[in-house]
XYZ file of C-alpha atoms in Angstrom:
679
model
C 71.730 -153.625 201.176
C 74.800 -151.432 201.545
C 77.852 -152.522 199.621
C 81.065 -153.021 201.672
C 83.293 -150.752 199.657
C 86.443 -148.982 200.793
C 86.923 -145.204 200.971
C 85.952 -143.336 197.819
C 88.801 -142.681 195.391
C 89.841 -139.160 194.462
C 89.246 -138.922 190.733
C 90.338 -135.327 190.228
C 93.975 -135.035 191.355
C 94.495 -131.515 190.015
C 95.617 -128.687 192.322
C 92.891 -127.003 194.359
C 91.813 -123.550 193.139
C 92.675 -122.010 196.553
C 96.174 -122.766 197.793
C 97.148 -122.374 201.461
C 100.718 -121.178 202.041
C 102.941 -121.844 205.021
C 102.870 -118.135 205.902
C 99.079 -118.225 206.124
C 99.178 -121.251 208.420
C 101.663 -119.532 210.742
C 99.664 -116.291 210.722
C 96.462 -118.110 211.663
C 98.279 -120.038 214.395
C 99.475 -116.772 215.929
C 96.084 -115.087 215.632
C 94.213 -118.015 217.176
C 96.558 -118.780 220.046
C 95.128 -118.641 223.527
C 95.597 -115.331 225.342
C 96.412 -117.188 228.553
C 99.416 -118.853 226.929
C 101.028 -115.649 225.709
C 104.111 -114.384 227.510
C 103.379 -111.515 229.907
C 104.232 -108.068 228.595
C 105.226 -104.984 230.494
C 102.987 -101.984 229.865
C 103.863 -98.365 230.559
C 101.357 -95.728 231.477
C 103.159 -92.748 230.018
C 106.433 -91.543 228.519
C 107.909 -90.697 231.916
C 107.494 -94.283 233.151
C 109.033 -95.585 229.926
C 112.017 -93.249 230.284
C 112.451 -94.331 233.907
C 112.484 -97.983 232.832
C 114.965 -97.229 230.052
C 117.235 -95.350 232.438
C 117.207 -98.264 234.861
C 118.090 -100.751 232.146
C 120.858 -98.528 230.797
C 122.338 -98.233 234.277
C 122.302 -102.040 234.597
C 124.008 -102.469 231.252
C 126.567 -99.784 232.063
C 127.340 -101.563 235.323
C 127.842 -104.830 233.431
C 130.262 -103.372 230.903
C 132.112 -101.417 233.566
C 132.686 -104.531 235.701
C 133.860 -106.650 232.802
C 134.859 -104.593 229.783
C 136.487 -107.445 227.878
C 133.320 -109.574 227.823
C 131.845 -108.757 224.424
C 128.544 -110.469 225.265
C 127.682 -107.640 227.666
C 128.285 -105.060 224.924
C 126.269 -106.949 222.294
C 123.324 -107.430 224.674
C 123.464 -103.730 225.507
C 123.432 -102.747 221.835
C 120.667 -105.235 221.015
C 118.488 -103.734 223.730
C 119.046 -100.208 222.394
C 118.046 -101.466 218.947
C 114.832 -102.882 220.407
C 114.131 -99.427 221.853
C 114.695 -97.910 218.371
C 117.576 -95.915 219.803
C 119.869 -96.371 216.817
C 122.332 -93.656 217.736
C 122.769 -95.080 221.217
C 123.201 -98.569 219.753
C 125.913 -97.258 217.436
C 127.594 -95.576 220.382
C 127.596 -98.849 222.327
C 129.047 -100.731 219.376
C 131.752 -98.110 218.858
C 132.697 -98.172 222.551
C 132.926 -101.955 222.361
C 135.181 -101.714 219.318
C 137.451 -99.366 221.242
C 137.829 -102.137 223.822
C 138.460 -104.967 221.322
C 138.602 -104.099 217.658
C 139.561 -107.685 216.741
C 136.287 -109.290 217.858
C 134.791 -110.756 214.706
C 131.473 -111.476 216.409
C 131.152 -107.838 217.464
C 131.799 -106.576 213.927
C 129.226 -108.985 212.516
C 126.560 -107.967 215.033
C 127.208 -104.304 214.313
C 127.032 -104.831 210.557
C 123.899 -106.984 210.725
C 122.206 -104.356 212.879
C 122.859 -101.683 210.238
C 121.694 -104.001 207.462
C 118.457 -104.866 209.264
C 117.660 -101.182 209.657
C 118.489 -100.691 205.946
C 121.353 -98.311 206.658
C 123.305 -99.615 203.697
C 125.949 -96.931 203.628
C 126.624 -97.396 207.336
C 126.939 -101.150 206.781
C 129.243 -100.608 203.817
C 131.465 -98.267 205.814
C 131.589 -100.757 208.682
C 132.499 -103.599 206.372
C 135.236 -101.485 204.842
C 136.639 -100.734 208.303
C 136.353 -104.371 209.360
C 138.211 -105.828 206.390
C 140.859 -103.139 206.725
C 141.512 -104.020 210.361
C 141.033 -107.795 209.988
C 141.983 -108.640 206.408
C 142.633 -112.307 207.237
C 139.117 -113.018 208.523
C 137.248 -114.560 205.614
C 133.856 -114.273 207.274
C 133.923 -110.468 207.018
C 134.845 -110.550 203.334
C 132.053 -113.040 202.640
C 129.570 -110.774 204.392
C 130.819 -107.800 202.365
C 130.492 -109.434 198.941
C 127.165 -111.039 199.865
C 125.699 -107.656 200.721
C 126.962 -106.044 197.538
C 125.661 -108.847 195.352
C 122.303 -108.863 197.145
C 121.981 -105.140 196.431
C 122.737 -105.799 192.770
C 126.035 -103.936 192.941
C 128.032 -106.507 190.976
C 130.850 -104.090 190.216
C 131.132 -103.302 193.912
C 131.215 -107.008 194.785
C 133.887 -107.520 192.135
C 136.002 -104.691 193.557
C 135.675 -106.187 197.048
C 136.811 -109.541 195.701
C 139.777 -107.873 194.034
C 140.821 -106.287 197.326
C 140.410 -109.645 198.992
C 142.464 -111.514 196.405
C 145.411 -109.198 196.985
C 145.805 -110.928 200.364
C 146.070 -114.324 198.598
C 143.386 -116.039 200.733
C 142.449 -119.711 200.901
C 141.112 -121.667 197.951
C 137.466 -121.287 198.989
C 137.666 -117.509 198.529
C 138.921 -117.856 194.964
C 136.186 -120.390 194.243
C 133.569 -117.930 195.512
C 134.935 -115.203 193.211
C 134.784 -117.590 190.256
C 131.218 -118.612 191.116
C 130.197 -114.945 191.177
C 131.452 -114.445 187.636
C 129.837 -117.686 186.492
C 126.472 -116.663 187.947
C 126.555 -113.498 185.878
C 127.888 -115.120 182.728
C 131.315 -113.452 182.809
C 133.271 -116.517 181.679
C 136.273 -114.554 180.420
C 136.652 -112.916 183.800
C 136.319 -116.325 185.479
C 139.021 -117.689 183.175
C 141.353 -114.836 184.162
C 140.665 -115.501 187.835
C 141.493 -119.178 187.353
C 144.807 -118.143 185.832
C 145.686 -116.051 188.892
C 144.278 -118.730 191.210
C 146.624 -121.406 189.908
C 149.588 -119.089 190.347
C 148.797 -118.521 194.037
C 147.651 -122.100 194.732
C 149.320 -124.333 192.124
C 147.985 -127.582 193.597
C 146.888 -130.193 191.058
C 143.292 -130.152 192.265
C 142.975 -126.472 191.316
C 144.186 -127.166 187.789
C 141.580 -129.922 187.601
C 138.884 -127.430 188.658
C 139.978 -125.082 185.883
C 139.891 -127.899 183.347
C 136.365 -128.876 184.417
C 135.298 -125.244 184.085
C 136.648 -125.139 180.539
C 134.981 -128.454 179.792
C 131.612 -127.017 180.847
C 131.930 -123.536 179.391
C 134.782 -123.643 176.859
C 136.135 -125.908 174.146
C 138.148 -129.115 174.148
C 141.213 -127.207 172.937
C 141.038 -124.910 175.948
C 140.782 -127.931 178.242
C 143.886 -129.446 176.646
C 145.716 -126.145 177.016
C 144.918 -126.101 180.748
C 146.131 -129.659 181.280
C 149.260 -129.035 179.202
C 150.088 -125.882 181.142
C 149.544 -127.748 184.390
C 151.951 -130.511 183.430
C 154.617 -127.977 182.409
C 154.131 -125.870 185.530
C 154.207 -128.704 188.033
C 157.129 -130.491 186.415
C 158.467 -133.874 187.438
C 158.871 -132.966 191.112
C 155.247 -132.003 191.751
C 153.522 -134.410 189.388
C 150.278 -135.821 190.724
C 148.484 -138.902 189.492
C 145.045 -137.297 189.909
C 145.902 -134.686 187.253
C 146.831 -137.307 184.666
C 143.841 -139.473 185.570
C 141.501 -136.537 185.039
C 143.235 -135.648 181.733
C 143.013 -139.212 180.456
C 139.362 -139.599 181.466
C 138.549 -136.373 179.599
C 140.123 -137.751 176.426
C 138.310 -141.065 176.934
C 134.985 -139.217 177.138
C 135.787 -137.647 173.772
C 136.597 -141.168 172.422
C 140.219 -140.082 171.891
C 141.485 -143.448 173.155
C 144.996 -143.163 171.736
C 145.476 -139.774 173.384
C 144.256 -141.195 176.715
C 146.575 -144.207 176.407
C 149.516 -141.939 175.609
C 148.765 -139.810 178.687
C 148.701 -142.881 180.931
C 151.996 -144.157 179.521
C 153.619 -140.731 179.755
C 152.719 -140.478 183.441
C 153.655 -144.056 184.358
C 157.058 -143.684 182.721
C 157.917 -140.577 184.748
C 156.274 -141.140 188.125
C 157.682 -143.515 190.760
C 155.642 -146.570 191.609
C 154.930 -145.368 195.130
C 153.138 -142.266 193.817
C 151.256 -143.859 190.923
C 149.302 -146.701 192.533
C 145.899 -145.238 191.699
C 147.113 -144.173 188.257
C 148.229 -147.708 187.534
C 144.848 -148.968 188.674
C 143.062 -146.441 186.476
C 145.169 -147.472 183.482
C 144.272 -151.100 184.123
C 140.597 -150.178 184.290
C 140.930 -148.188 181.084
C 142.525 -151.122 179.269
C 139.883 -153.469 180.628
C 137.238 -151.217 179.182
C 138.774 -150.387 175.829
C 141.597 -152.869 175.245
C 142.437 -156.594 175.407
C 141.546 -157.391 178.989
C 143.333 -160.694 179.461
C 146.482 -159.599 177.744
C 146.782 -156.352 179.662
C 146.181 -157.997 183.032
C 148.710 -160.730 182.362
C 151.336 -158.221 181.254
C 150.859 -156.020 184.285
C 150.733 -158.878 186.772
C 153.712 -160.610 185.231
C 155.741 -157.432 185.368
C 154.964 -156.920 189.013
C 155.579 -160.584 189.839
C 159.060 -160.396 188.331
C 159.765 -157.253 190.338
C 158.720 -158.841 193.645
C 160.488 -162.114 192.892
C 163.718 -160.179 192.358
C 163.286 -158.369 195.661
C 162.622 -161.630 197.499
C 165.584 -163.315 195.869
C 167.873 -160.527 197.019
C 166.542 -160.666 200.581
C 164.230 -163.534 201.605
C 163.561 -161.757 204.925
C 162.136 -158.677 203.206
C 158.676 -159.067 204.727
C 157.327 -155.848 203.192
C 158.024 -157.281 199.736
C 156.225 -160.517 200.692
C 153.188 -158.537 201.867
C 153.085 -156.508 198.649
C 153.520 -159.685 196.607
C 150.607 -161.342 198.393
C 148.385 -158.306 197.860
C 149.268 -158.327 194.171
C 148.166 -161.959 193.896
C 144.983 -161.151 195.824
C 144.030 -158.700 193.093
C 144.470 -161.448 190.497
C 141.798 -163.570 192.174
C 143.820 -166.804 191.877
C 143.376 -168.549 195.243
C 146.169 -171.084 194.726
C 148.701 -168.371 193.856
C 147.745 -166.333 196.904
C 148.118 -169.301 199.242
C 151.430 -170.231 197.682
C 152.857 -166.767 198.292
C 151.609 -166.663 201.891
C 152.964 -170.146 202.653
C 156.359 -169.245 201.215
C 156.350 -166.041 203.220
C 155.546 -167.577 206.629
C 158.298 -170.125 206.052
C 160.836 -167.281 206.320
C 161.084 -167.302 210.126
C 163.171 -164.447 211.566
C 166.715 -165.561 212.396
C 166.852 -164.091 215.907
C 164.499 -163.762 218.860
C 164.530 -159.969 218.818
C 161.124 -158.365 218.623
C 162.089 -155.792 216.016
C 162.793 -158.591 213.544
C 159.345 -160.140 214.111
C 157.133 -157.055 213.767
C 156.636 -157.172 209.985
C 156.719 -160.974 209.920
C 153.652 -161.161 212.175
C 151.634 -159.048 209.733
C 152.041 -161.784 207.096
C 150.145 -164.168 209.396
C 147.495 -161.575 210.184
C 146.918 -160.699 206.516
C 146.846 -164.407 205.618
C 144.233 -165.159 208.268
C 142.099 -162.139 207.327
C 142.172 -163.146 203.648
C 141.168 -166.753 204.401
C 138.319 -165.588 206.626
C 136.934 -162.862 204.387
C 137.634 -164.076 200.841
C 137.751 -167.877 200.902
C 135.664 -168.220 204.090
C 137.737 -171.236 205.131
C 137.190 -171.042 208.899
C 139.242 -174.094 209.848
C 142.258 -172.956 207.834
C 142.011 -169.510 209.421
C 142.066 -171.084 212.873
C 145.121 -173.157 211.946
C 146.953 -170.018 210.759
C 146.378 -168.285 214.100
C 147.431 -171.399 216.033
C 150.627 -171.746 213.992
C 151.480 -168.107 214.597
C 151.022 -168.491 218.366
C 153.120 -171.672 218.314
C 156.028 -169.912 216.618
C 156.152 -166.871 218.902
C 158.718 -167.059 221.740
C 156.286 -165.956 224.442
C 158.828 -166.195 227.253
C 160.824 -163.374 225.670
C 158.094 -161.321 223.972
C 154.678 -161.625 222.404
C 152.258 -159.648 220.231
C 148.961 -158.682 221.835
C 147.469 -158.003 218.399
C 147.734 -161.701 217.461
C 145.947 -162.907 220.604
C 143.226 -160.264 220.313
C 142.565 -160.906 216.612
C 142.414 -164.662 217.274
C 139.950 -164.075 220.132
C 137.757 -161.750 218.045
C 137.785 -164.343 215.271
C 136.459 -166.968 217.710
C 133.794 -164.529 218.917
C 132.639 -164.025 215.316
C 132.331 -167.807 215.021
C 130.171 -167.917 218.165
C 132.933 -169.529 220.278
C 132.880 -167.088 223.201
C 134.245 -169.590 225.722
C 137.166 -170.411 223.423
C 137.938 -166.713 223.011
C 137.993 -166.206 226.785
C 140.269 -169.218 227.249
C 142.629 -167.795 224.618
C 142.861 -164.411 226.307
C 143.211 -166.044 229.720
C 146.037 -168.184 228.348
C 147.706 -165.071 226.921
C 147.507 -163.230 230.248
C 148.843 -166.269 232.062
C 151.771 -166.821 229.681
C 152.788 -163.280 228.790
C 150.742 -160.510 230.466
C 150.740 -157.125 228.689
C 148.836 -153.907 229.129
C 147.337 -154.225 225.642
C 146.088 -157.738 226.396
C 144.318 -156.638 229.566
C 142.881 -153.590 227.800
C 141.636 -155.598 224.806
C 140.141 -158.320 227.033
C 138.328 -155.720 229.151
C 136.981 -153.947 226.056
C 135.614 -157.269 224.808
C 133.846 -157.956 228.104
C 132.546 -154.390 228.209
C 130.903 -154.881 224.810
C 129.282 -158.034 226.213
C 128.165 -156.103 229.350
C 130.016 -158.565 231.585
C 130.962 -156.003 234.221
C 131.789 -158.614 236.859
C 134.439 -160.068 234.590
C 135.732 -156.561 233.922
C 136.237 -156.054 237.670
C 138.148 -159.320 237.918
C 140.343 -158.391 234.977
C 141.089 -154.961 236.403
C 142.017 -156.609 239.701
C 144.440 -158.983 237.962
C 145.828 -156.114 235.912
C 146.566 -154.119 239.053
C 148.087 -157.169 240.746
C 150.412 -157.577 237.777
C 151.212 -153.900 237.270
C 150.066 -151.726 240.136
C 152.266 -148.818 239.110
C 150.241 -147.943 236.011
C 148.132 -144.901 236.872
C 145.920 -145.280 233.820
C 144.822 -148.727 235.001
C 143.585 -147.349 238.309
C 141.844 -144.469 236.572
C 140.063 -146.721 234.078
C 138.993 -149.061 236.885
C 137.503 -146.156 238.830
C 135.793 -144.815 235.695
C 134.174 -148.221 235.211
C 132.751 -148.151 238.736
C 131.620 -144.576 238.308
C 129.876 -145.511 235.071
C 128.063 -148.237 237.035
C 127.018 -145.604 239.650
C 128.994 -147.375 242.372
C 130.599 -144.248 243.763
C 131.821 -145.789 246.993
C 133.667 -148.511 245.119
C 135.177 -145.929 242.751
C 136.280 -143.828 245.725
C 137.829 -146.880 247.391
C 139.770 -147.651 244.199
C 141.123 -144.129 244.097
C 142.128 -144.371 247.753
C 144.024 -147.601 247.126
C 145.692 -146.021 244.124
C 146.953 -142.896 245.865
C 148.389 -145.048 248.666
C 150.640 -146.806 246.140
C 154.229 -145.814 246.761
C 155.385 -146.275 243.163
C 153.249 -144.891 240.334
C 154.443 -143.978 236.872
C 152.393 -140.779 236.662
C 150.850 -140.011 240.076
C 149.845 -136.505 238.993
C 147.323 -137.973 236.530
C 145.839 -140.160 239.237
C 145.440 -137.307 241.684
C 143.891 -135.129 239.010
C 141.410 -137.873 238.096
C 140.518 -138.360 241.783
C 139.998 -134.630 242.284
C 137.938 -134.319 239.085
C 135.832 -137.274 240.248
C 134.985 -135.685 243.600
C 134.403 -132.290 242.016
C 132.156 -133.809 239.360
C 130.066 -135.483 242.053
C 129.693 -132.185 243.926
C 131.754 -133.360 246.907
C 133.536 -130.077 247.448
C 134.711 -130.785 250.991
C 136.220 -134.073 249.885
C 137.906 -132.237 247.021
C 139.459 -129.743 249.435
C 140.661 -132.601 251.605
C 142.274 -134.188 248.543
C 144.099 -130.969 247.741
C 145.376 -130.850 251.340
C 146.622 -134.431 251.091
C 148.259 -133.784 247.753
C 150.056 -130.717 249.073
C 151.515 -132.837 251.857
C 153.260 -134.836 249.139
C 154.237 -132.012 246.817
C 154.312 -128.215 246.836
C 154.076 -127.887 243.081
C 152.761 -124.500 242.050
C 150.274 -126.008 239.597
C 148.505 -127.765 242.459
C 148.025 -124.476 244.297
C 146.761 -122.740 241.167
C 144.391 -125.610 240.423
C 143.028 -125.428 243.969
C 142.419 -121.703 243.679
C 140.632 -122.132 240.354
C 138.535 -124.875 241.923
C 137.444 -122.547 244.721
C 136.321 -119.976 242.169
C 134.035 -122.531 240.563
C 132.486 -123.841 243.804
C 128.898 -122.572 244.019
C 127.333 -121.221 247.175
C 125.168 -123.548 249.197
C 121.973 -121.724 248.185
C 122.893 -121.328 244.481
C 121.892 -123.475 241.563
C 124.947 -124.974 239.863
C 123.358 -124.865 236.425
C 122.443 -121.182 236.405
C 124.687 -118.525 234.928
C 125.682 -116.849 238.163
C 128.368 -114.304 239.051
C 131.200 -115.480 241.271
C 130.384 -114.785 244.899
C 132.592 -112.812 247.290
C 133.035 -115.922 249.444
C 134.451 -117.855 246.501
C 136.827 -115.006 245.713
C 137.902 -114.844 249.335
C 138.579 -118.579 249.422
C 140.623 -118.379 246.251
C 142.642 -115.428 247.605
C 143.296 -117.345 250.801
C 144.694 -120.233 248.782
C 146.874 -117.881 246.745
C 148.140 -116.174 249.885
C 148.877 -119.467 251.621
C 150.679 -120.802 248.565
C 152.744 -117.654 248.244
C 153.851 -117.879 251.857
C 154.735 -121.568 251.488
C 156.773 -121.002 248.335
C 158.432 -117.966 249.903
C 159.499 -119.997 252.941
C 161.009 -122.646 250.676
C 162.702 -120.003 248.481
C 161.189 -121.358 245.238
C 161.492 -118.226 243.147
C 160.408 -119.650 239.783
C 157.291 -121.123 241.355
C 156.555 -117.863 243.156
C 156.667 -115.997 239.848
C 154.277 -118.485 238.234
C 151.919 -118.235 241.221
C 151.959 -114.429 241.225
C 151.205 -114.352 237.497
C 148.210 -116.622 238.046
C 147.127 -114.500 241.007
C 147.427 -111.329 238.950
C 145.275 -112.874 236.179
C 142.698 -113.810 238.794
C 142.576 -110.290 240.237
C 142.415 -108.769 236.754
C 139.139 -110.617 236.192
C 137.578 -110.841 239.654
C 139.373 -108.316 241.852
C 138.987 -104.662 242.581
C 141.470 -101.990 241.687
C 142.986 -102.110 245.179
C 143.463 -105.873 244.932
C 145.130 -105.496 241.560
C 147.486 -102.829 242.892
C 148.331 -105.016 245.864
C 149.399 -107.852 243.598
C 151.339 -105.533 241.310
C 153.372 -104.395 244.297
C 154.409 -107.987 244.950
C 155.536 -108.708 241.400
C 159.311 -109.282 241.181
C 161.827 -107.695 238.871
C 164.423 -109.548 236.831
C 168.104 -109.017 237.483
C 171.170 -110.496 235.860
C 173.738 -112.077 238.149
C 176.984 -113.986 237.796
C 178.012 -117.192 239.483
C 181.207 -119.171 239.550
C 181.285 -122.636 238.021
C 183.387 -125.638 238.965
C 185.954 -124.872 236.270
C 186.535 -121.351 237.738
C 184.578 -119.753 234.917
C 181.563 -117.509 235.355
C 178.124 -117.579 233.785
C 175.257 -115.133 233.784
C 171.824 -116.136 234.978
C 168.510 -114.432 235.572
C 167.323 -114.028 239.144
C 164.125 -112.570 240.591
C 164.088 -109.900 243.278
C 160.836 -109.550 245.200
C 159.878 -106.248 246.822
C 158.941 -107.949 250.095
C 162.328 -109.637 250.277
C 164.082 -106.309 249.622
C 162.209 -104.685 252.523
C 163.046 -107.580 254.856
C 166.701 -107.449 253.846
C 166.815 -103.686 254.399
C 165.271 -104.011 257.892
C 167.704 -106.768 258.795
C 170.687 -104.708 257.586
C 169.508 -101.719 259.600
C 169.095 -103.877 262.685
C 172.594 -105.349 262.273
C 174.100 -101.859 261.842
C 172.425 -100.654 265.062
C 173.683 -103.718 266.906
C 177.215 -103.096 265.642
C 177.125 -99.472 266.773
C 175.813 -100.464 270.193
C 178.585 -103.052 270.547
C 181.243 -100.501 269.631
C 179.791 -98.031 272.141
C 179.902 -100.672 274.877
C 183.505 -101.492 274.049
C 184.502 -97.820 274.240
C 182.713 -97.387 277.552
C 184.532 -100.350 279.075
C 187.876 -99.056 277.791
C 187.212 -95.645 279.427
C 186.379 -97.213 282.805
C 189.618 -99.246 282.685
C 191.716 -96.124 282.181
C 190.037 -94.269 285.061
C 190.634 -97.172 287.436
C 194.291 -97.313 286.514
């Protein structure tokens, strides 16, 4: 009979004599791949066909860079193709031409340098890096590339000299850290120490002194560490003291079991630093005493001292709610539940004297902190509910309310599984004292519960209460769009734009236009622009419309593909610019005309021909200074714009008026002569 045993166990778990590397696996995968799955390659019969292909490609690339010189991607693709053809001189020429166009393009410099490094032209790469950091000394990426190359080549002195040049520009902290790491990697600790000394002069932040101290702790002696901390304290002085520096110093002494030194450091810092800047230091001192001293005694002393301080503040001003909050938090750290409740109960008894909201803002936070503490720490659910109810009872809702209280109470009920109670609470709040924050918080709650029908009802009530809030309409439409109910979203936008009084109608129109454009409804978008321009002739609307027309794809084009802008789109955009210019000219809006012409000129600079650019340049105005009389008979200077087209029209009109005047004078003389002859 066969025994029902499991799989045999591997007794020898030693490494196999023949190891298979990842490179071997990849090489075999490439060698064994199916020929049918390989990408098609272009084969050339002879050198002449290859040169013809290369000439064609170069002409295409030259056309690209001639049409749009400022687009560095065209230049980099051109150079990359020349590198693939092993035409290194041509690639360098392309890179140099691109640098003549824009010598501040960091990406272009990096591509050029990496190309030289890949072809092992180290001197070329070094020269390029030297040029790059000379032109762009504030670009850290170029310096990092420079020192990385030098260190990779084993030229440590060269890397060090590059770092020295870099440090003369006083760069960010990361650059100094990289220089220090270089010296540490090569065991030059004295050099690293000297760099730290210069580093802390340029960036004297406490964290940098702490880095130096940790370096000395790892590679130096305890005396050197103490010297660093001592120098830091003297350098920073009382004005720039930082608790992190003293905490690090004290922890270092504690690690060396120098407890008295550590205690003296803590006391020195606490005596000189204000309480507001030494919270964490005080906490660290408490932890230190808990670990090495008399725990109960230290805690009682510290807590008693703080209690006396807060009691004095409260005695001076019982309505100092910030002091009550700090007092309650102090008692929370003690862990004594009765003391905490006593402080909170005394605090909420100090009701503000007036029904002005500014007096209630800090008072409300006492209730909220009290309720959060009862829920999280003591887990007394019923008491938490009573705290919220008492807070709501005290608030004068007819004059003002706090949405935060209602929302926190509702979220508390949701956490207890009382969803119906939470909804009743928020409904009561909206009925008694509606606020935008209440509606927004209620809708967010229902959205998390995926109750979209309730969200619609709430948005409807929100709009009924405050139909002038543009953001409400926009959020409502976004909800319907998220539910793929485009017709409903469009109807909401239509109702919104028909509102006569909106706080920010421009946001609503923009959202409506973006909605139609995002859905690909370009004709509807154009109709919206027409409707908007019936309400306002703002220049930004015209510019936005023109930019929209540039982005509209042709009917037979794929929207996702990287396509050039068609001539039809350019023509539509120019028509919008021309129409806008005529409208603004008729209304004599000179400032808006200038803004429109600047936008038009930018458009033609990118998409237009040389003739189009010259045409726009001819329309650009010139600035002139004029004087006008004020009501108090004084004069002021102001800047006016004179447009060439207006000058020509004025000149023609003046010429016409002069001719009419001469004709009138001639007629008068002729009549006078006839009168004399008759006499």
